[in-house]
């Protein structure tokens, strides 16, 4: 499907299509066209643009969505099915992150062009991450959609649809930052199974995703701080927002101090989140 630049005068129709479709190749094409346009032009929505409120995630046509408490327990990673459940769970996070990044551009047109470019670049990274994991999933005989999923990240996007400040606090600075804590723990659990070539490939993919996710969280941190400055807010409002979304008291057994610092968190914030020390 080829879309001419005459239609790119309003990228928001393309973004709405990209968020809605479950076809990854089309998501990528539309994302790249929007990114190319934003790299060369200022973007105007006109006076009549009103973003739609999505009622279901784009993956609903491919996946069975269940309550997180009803997700099946992870199986032994020594079997293809056991590995597939893990790969599928991570692939689902990356798929969800594509739509979250696209929605960050689509839903908040008042934000600067640099913001739009940042999140379109993130969306393209997430498409690539999903592609790596999906290929690995297929290599062990499964497909995306073969296991049930939850829609927690879609719900987070919906709950923050009316506030870009909340979106930056909750999605990149909470959920994606939590991924920085969890990713190394998954890699550690897989270490003694590295002789399995699928596990070795998965670990390589997770290491790459980890490094790039630090930059994604950093972009969220940058725009959260920008919004605080624009609105005359102290950055400590972050904890007020977490409290309002009932996320502040969540148990965090592992806080990745170094990654969070690299992504822009202060030691004061990291300690408040539960780290025992930060230097």
GROMACS .gro file of N, CA and C in nm, residues 103-219:
model
  351
  103UNK      N    1   0.022   0.660   1.952
  103UNK     CA    2  -0.086   0.733   2.017
  103UNK      C    3  -0.035   0.859   2.087
  104UNK      N    4   0.088   0.854   2.136
  104UNK     CA    5   0.147   0.972   2.200
  104UNK      C    6   0.157   1.088   2.102
  105UNK      N    7   0.178   1.057   1.975
  105UNK     CA    8   0.182   1.161   1.871
  105UNK      C    9   0.040   1.202   1.832
  106UNK      N   10  -0.042   1.102   1.808
  106UNK     CA   11  -0.178   1.125   1.758
  106UNK      C   12  -0.265   1.203   1.856
  107UNK      N   13  -0.255   1.169   1.983
  107UNK     CA   14  -0.351   1.219   2.082
  107UNK      C   15  -0.318   1.359   2.133
  108UNK      N   16  -0.193   1.402   2.117
  108UNK     CA   17  -0.153   1.530   2.176
  108UNK      C   18  -0.090   1.620   2.069
  109UNK      N   19  -0.171   1.666   1.975
  109UNK     CA   20  -0.118   1.744   1.861
  109UNK      C   21  -0.058   1.878   1.901
  110UNK      N   22  -0.090   1.924   2.021
  110UNK     CA   23  -0.037   2.053   2.065
  110UNK      C   24   0.111   2.048   2.101
  111UNK      N   25   0.166   1.928   2.110
  111UNK     CA   26   0.307   1.915   2.150
  111UNK      C   27   0.401   1.952   2.035
  112UNK      N   28   0.525   1.992   2.068
  112UNK     CA   29   0.618   2.040   1.965
  112UNK      C   30   0.654   1.931   1.863
  113UNK      N   31   0.706   1.976   1.749
  113UNK     CA   32   0.746   1.884   1.643
  113UNK      C   33   0.851   1.786   1.691
  114UNK      N   34   0.944   1.832   1.774
  114UNK     CA   35   1.049   1.743   1.825
  114UNK      C   36   0.989   1.627   1.903
  115UNK      N   37   0.883   1.654   1.977
  115UNK     CA   38   0.811   1.549   2.051
  115UNK      C   39   0.755   1.446   1.953
  116UNK      N   40   0.692   1.493   1.846
  116UNK     CA   41   0.634   1.403   1.748
  116UNK      C   42   0.742   1.313   1.686
  117UNK      N   43   0.854   1.373   1.651
  117UNK     CA   44   0.963   1.295   1.592
  117UNK      C   45   1.015   1.192   1.691
  118UNK      N   46   1.033   1.233   1.816
  118UNK     CA   47   1.082   1.141   1.918
  118UNK      C   48   0.994   1.016   1.926
  119UNK      N   49   0.863   1.033   1.933
  119UNK     CA   50   0.775   0.917   1.955
  119UNK      C   51   0.753   0.837   1.828
  120UNK      N   52   0.764   0.900   1.711
  120UNK     CA   53   0.762   0.821   1.587
  120UNK      C   54   0.888   0.736   1.577
  121UNK      N   55   1.001   0.789   1.620
  121UNK     CA   56   1.125   0.709   1.623
  121UNK      C   57   1.111   0.593   1.721
  122UNK      N   58   1.050   0.619   1.836
  122UNK     CA   59   1.027   0.511   1.932
  122UNK      C   60   0.937   0.405   1.871
  123UNK      N   61   0.830   0.447   1.805
  123UNK     CA   62   0.738   0.351   1.742
  123UNK      C   63   0.813   0.262   1.644
  124UNK      N   64   0.903   0.322   1.566
  124UNK     CA   65   0.978   0.241   1.469
  124UNK      C   66   1.071   0.143   1.538
  125UNK      N   67   1.133   0.185   1.647
  125UNK     CA   68   1.215   0.091   1.727
  125UNK      C   69   1.129  -0.026   1.777
  126UNK      N   70   1.010   0.006   1.827
  126UNK     CA   71   0.925  -0.099   1.883
  126UNK      C   72   0.877  -0.196   1.774
  127UNK      N   73   0.854  -0.146   1.655
  127UNK     CA   74   0.819  -0.233   1.542
  127UNK      C   75   0.934  -0.330   1.515
  128UNK      N   76   1.055  -0.278   1.518
  128UNK     CA   77   1.172  -0.364   1.495
  128UNK      C   78   1.186  -0.467   1.607
  129UNK      N   79   1.164  -0.425   1.731
  129UNK     CA   80   1.172  -0.519   1.844
  129UNK      C   81   1.069  -0.630   1.828
  130UNK      N   82   0.945  -0.591   1.795
  130UNK     CA   83   0.842  -0.692   1.777
  130UNK      C   84   0.880  -0.788   1.665
  131UNK      N   85   0.935  -0.735   1.557
  131UNK     CA   86   0.974  -0.819   1.444
  131UNK      C   87   1.076  -0.925   1.484
  132UNK      N   88   1.175  -0.885   1.563
  132UNK     CA   89   1.277  -0.981   1.609
  132UNK      C   90   1.213  -1.092   1.692
  133UNK      N   91   1.127  -1.053   1.785
  133UNK     CA   92   1.066  -1.150   1.874
  133UNK      C   93   0.965  -1.238   1.801
  134UNK      N   94   0.892  -1.179   1.708
  134UNK     CA   95   0.795  -1.257   1.633
  134UNK      C   96   0.863  -1.362   1.546
  135UNK      N   97   0.976  -1.326   1.486
  135UNK     CA   98   1.053  -1.423   1.406
  135UNK      C   99   1.102  -1.536   1.495
  136UNK      N  100   1.145  -1.502   1.615
  136UNK     CA  101   1.193  -1.604   1.709
  136UNK      C  102   1.077  -1.693   1.753
  137UNK      N  103   0.962  -1.634   1.776
  137UNK     CA  104   0.842  -1.710   1.813
  137UNK      C  105   0.806  -1.810   1.703
  138UNK      N  106   0.812  -1.765   1.579
  138UNK     CA  107   0.780  -1.852   1.467
  138UNK      C  108   0.883  -1.963   1.451
  139UNK      N  109   1.008  -1.934   1.491
  139UNK     CA  110   1.113  -2.035   1.478
  139UNK      C  111   1.091  -2.154   1.571
  140UNK      N  112   1.011  -2.135   1.678
  140UNK     CA  113   0.982  -2.247   1.768
  140UNK      C  114   0.840  -2.301   1.746
  141UNK      N  115   0.781  -2.260   1.633
  141UNK     CA  116   0.655  -2.321   1.592
  141UNK      C  117   0.528  -2.254   1.640
  142UNK      N  118   0.536  -2.128   1.681
  142UNK     CA  119   0.418  -2.057   1.730
  142UNK      C  120   0.404  -1.923   1.659
  143UNK      N  121   0.288  -1.859   1.678
  143UNK     CA  122   0.262  -1.729   1.618
  143UNK      C  123   0.209  -1.634   1.725
  144UNK      N  124   0.225  -1.504   1.698
  144UNK     CA  125   0.166  -1.404   1.787
  144UNK      C  126   0.015  -1.423   1.784
  145UNK      N  127  -0.044  -1.438   1.900
  145UNK     CA  128  -0.186  -1.466   1.911
  145UNK      C  129  -0.216  -1.607   1.957
  146UNK      N  130  -0.113  -1.691   1.965
  146UNK     CA  131  -0.134  -1.830   2.008
  146UNK      C  132  -0.157  -1.841   2.159
  147UNK      N  133  -0.121  -1.738   2.234
  147UNK     CA  134  -0.138  -1.740   2.379
  147UNK      C  135  -0.221  -1.619   2.421
  148UNK      N  136  -0.297  -1.630   2.528
  148UNK     CA  137  -0.377  -1.515   2.573
  148UNK      C  138  -0.288  -1.401   2.623
  149UNK      N  139  -0.344  -1.282   2.621
  149UNK     CA  140  -0.269  -1.162   2.663
  149UNK      C  141  -0.361  -1.077   2.750
  150UNK      N  142  -0.301  -0.981   2.819
  150UNK     CA  143  -0.382  -0.881   2.889
  150UNK      C  144  -0.367  -0.747   2.818
  151UNK      N  145  -0.452  -0.653   2.850
  151UNK     CA  146  -0.451  -0.524   2.779
  151UNK      C  147  -0.415  -0.410   2.874
  152UNK      N  148  -0.324  -0.437   2.968
  152UNK     CA  149  -0.289  -0.337   3.069
  152UNK      C  150  -0.232  -0.209   3.011
  153UNK      N  151  -0.147  -0.221   2.908
  153UNK     CA  152  -0.088  -0.100   2.850
  153UNK      C  153  -0.190  -0.022   2.769
  154UNK      N  154  -0.281  -0.091   2.703
  154UNK     CA  155  -0.390  -0.021   2.633
  154UNK      C  156  -0.474   0.056   2.734
  155UNK      N  157  -0.504  -0.008   2.847
  155UNK     CA  158  -0.582   0.060   2.951
  155UNK      C  159  -0.508   0.182   3.004
  156UNK      N  160  -0.375   0.169   3.019
  156UNK     CA  161  -0.296   0.284   3.067
  156UNK      C  162  -0.305   0.400   2.969
  157UNK      N  163  -0.302   0.368   2.840
  157UNK     CA  164  -0.316   0.474   2.739
  157UNK      C  165  -0.453   0.539   2.746
  158UNK      N  166  -0.555   0.457   2.764
  158UNK     CA  167  -0.691   0.511   2.772
  158UNK      C  168  -0.708   0.599   2.896
  159UNK      N  169  -0.653   0.554   3.008
  159UNK     CA  170  -0.669   0.630   3.133
  159UNK      C  171  -0.595   0.764   3.130
  160UNK      N  172  -0.492   0.774   3.046
  160UNK     CA  173  -0.413   0.897   3.038
  160UNK      C  174  -0.442   0.975   2.911
  161UNK      N  175  -0.553   0.945   2.845
  161UNK     CA  176  -0.583   1.005   2.715
  161UNK      C  177  -0.612   1.155   2.723
  162UNK      N  178  -0.644   1.206   2.840
  162UNK     CA  179  -0.681   1.347   2.852
  162UNK      C  180  -0.568   1.434   2.907
  163UNK      N  181  -0.452   1.374   2.933
  163UNK     CA  182  -0.341   1.451   2.991
  163UNK      C  183  -0.208   1.400   2.940
  164UNK      N  184  -0.139   1.483   2.863
  164UNK     CA  185  -0.007   1.443   2.814
  164UNK      C  186   0.093   1.433   2.929
  165UNK      N  187   0.077   1.515   3.033
  165UNK     CA  188   0.165   1.504   3.150
  165UNK      C  189   0.149   1.367   3.216
  166UNK      N  190   0.024   1.325   3.237
  166UNK     CA  191   0.001   1.194   3.295
  166UNK      C  192   0.055   1.084   3.204
  167UNK      N  193   0.036   1.100   3.072
  167UNK     CA  194   0.085   0.999   2.979
  167UNK      C  195   0.236   0.981   2.992
  168UNK      N  196   0.310   1.090   2.995
  168UNK     CA  197   0.455   1.081   3.004
  168UNK      C  198   0.499   1.023   3.139
  169UNK      N  199   0.425   1.054   3.244
  169UNK     CA  200   0.458   1.001   3.376
  169UNK      C  201   0.429   0.853   3.386
  170UNK      N  202   0.314   0.812   3.334
  170UNK     CA  203   0.267   0.675   3.354
  170UNK      C  204   0.325   0.576   3.255
  171UNK      N  205   0.331   0.613   3.127
  171UNK     CA  206   0.375   0.514   3.027
  171UNK      C  207   0.527   0.503   3.022
  172UNK      N  208   0.600   0.603   2.972
  172UNK     CA  209   0.746   0.583   2.968
  172UNK      C  210   0.812   0.585   3.105
  173UNK      N  211   0.765   0.675   3.195
  173UNK     CA  212   0.837   0.693   3.321
  173UNK      C  213   0.795   0.594   3.429
  174UNK      N  214   0.688   0.521   3.406
  174UNK     CA  215   0.652   0.415   3.502
  174UNK      C  216   0.660   0.277   3.436
  175UNK      N  217   0.576   0.252   3.336
  175UNK     CA  218   0.572   0.117   3.280
  175UNK      C  219   0.700   0.081   3.204
  176UNK      N  220   0.746   0.169   3.115
  176UNK     CA  221   0.868   0.137   3.042
  176UNK      C  222   0.989   0.135   3.135
  177UNK      N  223   0.992   0.225   3.231
  177UNK     CA  224   1.102   0.225   3.327
  177UNK      C  225   1.102   0.097   3.410
  178UNK      N  226   0.984   0.044   3.440
  178UNK     CA  227   0.976  -0.084   3.512
  178UNK      C  228   1.036  -0.196   3.429
  179UNK      N  229   1.022  -0.185   3.296
  179UNK     CA  230   1.085  -0.282   3.208
  179UNK      C  231   1.236  -0.283   3.221
  180UNK      N  232   1.295  -0.168   3.250
  180UNK     CA  233   1.440  -0.163   3.273
  180UNK      C  234   1.479  -0.240   3.398
  181UNK      N  235   1.389  -0.247   3.494
  181UNK     CA  236   1.415  -0.325   3.615
  181UNK      C  237   1.404  -0.474   3.587
  182UNK      N  238   1.306  -0.511   3.505
  182UNK     CA  239   1.272  -0.653   3.485
  182UNK      C  240   1.361  -0.722   3.382
  183UNK      N  241   1.395  -0.651   3.276
  183UNK     CA  242   1.469  -0.712   3.164
  183UNK      C  243   1.596  -0.785   3.209
  184UNK      N  244   1.684  -0.721   3.288
  184UNK     CA  245   1.805  -0.793   3.330
  184UNK      C  246   1.776  -0.918   3.414
  185UNK      N  247   1.664  -0.917   3.486
  185UNK     CA  248   1.628  -1.034   3.567
  185UNK      C  249   1.588  -1.151   3.477
  186UNK      N  250   1.520  -1.122   3.367
  186UNK     CA  251   1.485  -1.228   3.271
  186UNK      C  252   1.612  -1.285   3.208
  187UNK      N  253   1.703  -1.197   3.167
  187UNK     CA  254   1.828  -1.242   3.106
  187UNK      C  255   1.906  -1.331   3.204
  188UNK      N  256   1.907  -1.291   3.330
  188UNK     CA  257   1.977  -1.369   3.432
  188UNK      C  258   1.918  -1.509   3.445
  189UNK      N  259   1.785  -1.519   3.440
  189UNK     CA  260   1.719  -1.650   3.452
  189UNK      C  261   1.749  -1.740   3.333
  190UNK      N  262   1.775  -1.678   3.218
  190UNK     CA  263   1.801  -1.756   3.097
  190UNK      C  264   1.947  -1.797   3.082
  191UNK      N  265   2.035  -1.739   3.162
  191UNK     CA  266   2.179  -1.755   3.143
  191UNK      C  267   2.223  -1.900   3.137
  192UNK      N  268   2.169  -1.985   3.226
  192UNK     CA  269   2.216  -2.123   3.230
  192UNK      C  270   2.156  -2.210   3.118
  193UNK      N  271   2.074  -2.148   3.031
  193UNK     CA  272   2.017  -2.221   2.917
  193UNK      C  273   2.069  -2.166   2.785
  194UNK      N  274   2.178  -2.088   2.793
  194UNK     CA  275   2.231  -2.020   2.674
  194UNK      C  276   2.276  -2.117   2.565
  195UNK      N  277   2.307  -2.242   2.600
  195UNK     CA  278   2.351  -2.338   2.498
  195UNK      C  279   2.242  -2.365   2.395
  196UNK      N  280   2.117  -2.345   2.434
  196UNK     CA  281   2.007  -2.356   2.340
  196UNK      C  282   2.014  -2.234   2.246
  197UNK      N  283   2.030  -2.254   2.115
  197UNK     CA  284   2.047  -2.139   2.024
  197UNK      C  285   1.929  -2.042   2.025
  198UNK      N  286   1.809  -2.093   2.051
  198UNK     CA  287   1.693  -2.004   2.059
  198UNK      C  288   1.706  -1.913   2.181
  199UNK      N  289   1.748  -1.969   2.292
  199UNK     CA  290   1.768  -1.890   2.414
  199UNK      C  291   1.877  -1.786   2.392
  200UNK      N  292   1.987  -1.826   2.328
  200UNK     CA  293   2.096  -1.733   2.301
  200UNK      C  294   2.049  -1.616   2.214
  201UNK      N  295   1.968  -1.647   2.113
  201UNK     CA  296   1.915  -1.542   2.026
  201UNK      C  297   1.820  -1.451   2.102
  202UNK      N  298   1.739  -1.512   2.189
  202UNK     CA  299   1.647  -1.433   2.271
  202UNK      C  300   1.723  -1.340   2.364
  203UNK      N  301   1.828  -1.390   2.424
  203UNK     CA  302   1.908  -1.306   2.514
  203UNK      C  303   1.972  -1.189   2.439
  204UNK      N  304   2.020  -1.215   2.318
  204UNK     CA  305   2.076  -1.107   2.237
  204UNK      C  306   1.969  -1.002   2.206
  205UNK      N  307   1.849  -1.048   2.173
  205UNK     CA  308   1.740  -0.955   2.144
  205UNK      C  309   1.704  -0.874   2.268
  206UNK      N  310   1.699  -0.939   2.384
  206UNK     CA  311   1.665  -0.870   2.508
  206UNK      C  312   1.771  -0.766   2.545
  207UNK      N  313   1.896  -0.798   2.521
  207UNK     CA  314   2.003  -0.701   2.548
  207UNK      C  315   1.991  -0.578   2.459
  208UNK      N  316   1.960  -0.600   2.331
  208UNK     CA  317   1.942  -0.488   2.239
  208UNK      C  318   1.821  -0.404   2.280
  209UNK      N  319   1.710  -0.471   2.310
  209UNK     CA  320   1.589  -0.401   2.352
  209UNK      C  321   1.616  -0.320   2.478
  210UNK      N  322   1.688  -0.378   2.571
  210UNK     CA  323   1.721  -0.311   2.697
  210UNK      C  324   1.794  -0.180   2.672
  211UNK      N  325   1.897  -0.184   2.587
  211UNK     CA  326   1.975  -0.063   2.560
  211UNK      C  327   1.889   0.044   2.494
  212UNK      N  328   1.803   0.004   2.402
  212UNK     CA  329   1.721   0.102   2.331
  212UNK      C  330   1.607   0.154   2.418
  213UNK      N  331   1.558   0.071   2.510
  213UNK     CA  332   1.451   0.115   2.598
  213UNK      C  333   1.500   0.222   2.696
  214UNK      N  334   1.628   0.220   2.730
  214UNK     CA  335   1.681   0.327   2.815
  214UNK      C  336   1.659   0.462   2.746
  215UNK      N  337   1.685   0.467   2.617
  215UNK     CA  338   1.665   0.591   2.541
  215UNK      C  339   1.517   0.627   2.533
  216UNK      N  340   1.430   0.526   2.521
  216UNK     CA  341   1.287   0.555   2.517
  216UNK      C  342   1.241   0.618   2.649
  217UNK      N  343   1.285   0.560   2.760
  217UNK     CA  344   1.249   0.617   2.890
  217UNK      C  345   1.306   0.758   2.904
  218UNK      N  346   1.426   0.777   2.852
  218UNK     CA  347   1.489   0.910   2.858
  218UNK      C  348   1.405   1.013   2.781
  219UNK      N  349   1.348   0.972   2.669
  219UNK     CA  350   1.262   1.064   2.594
  219UNK      C  351   1.137   1.098   2.676
   0.00000   0.00000   0.00000
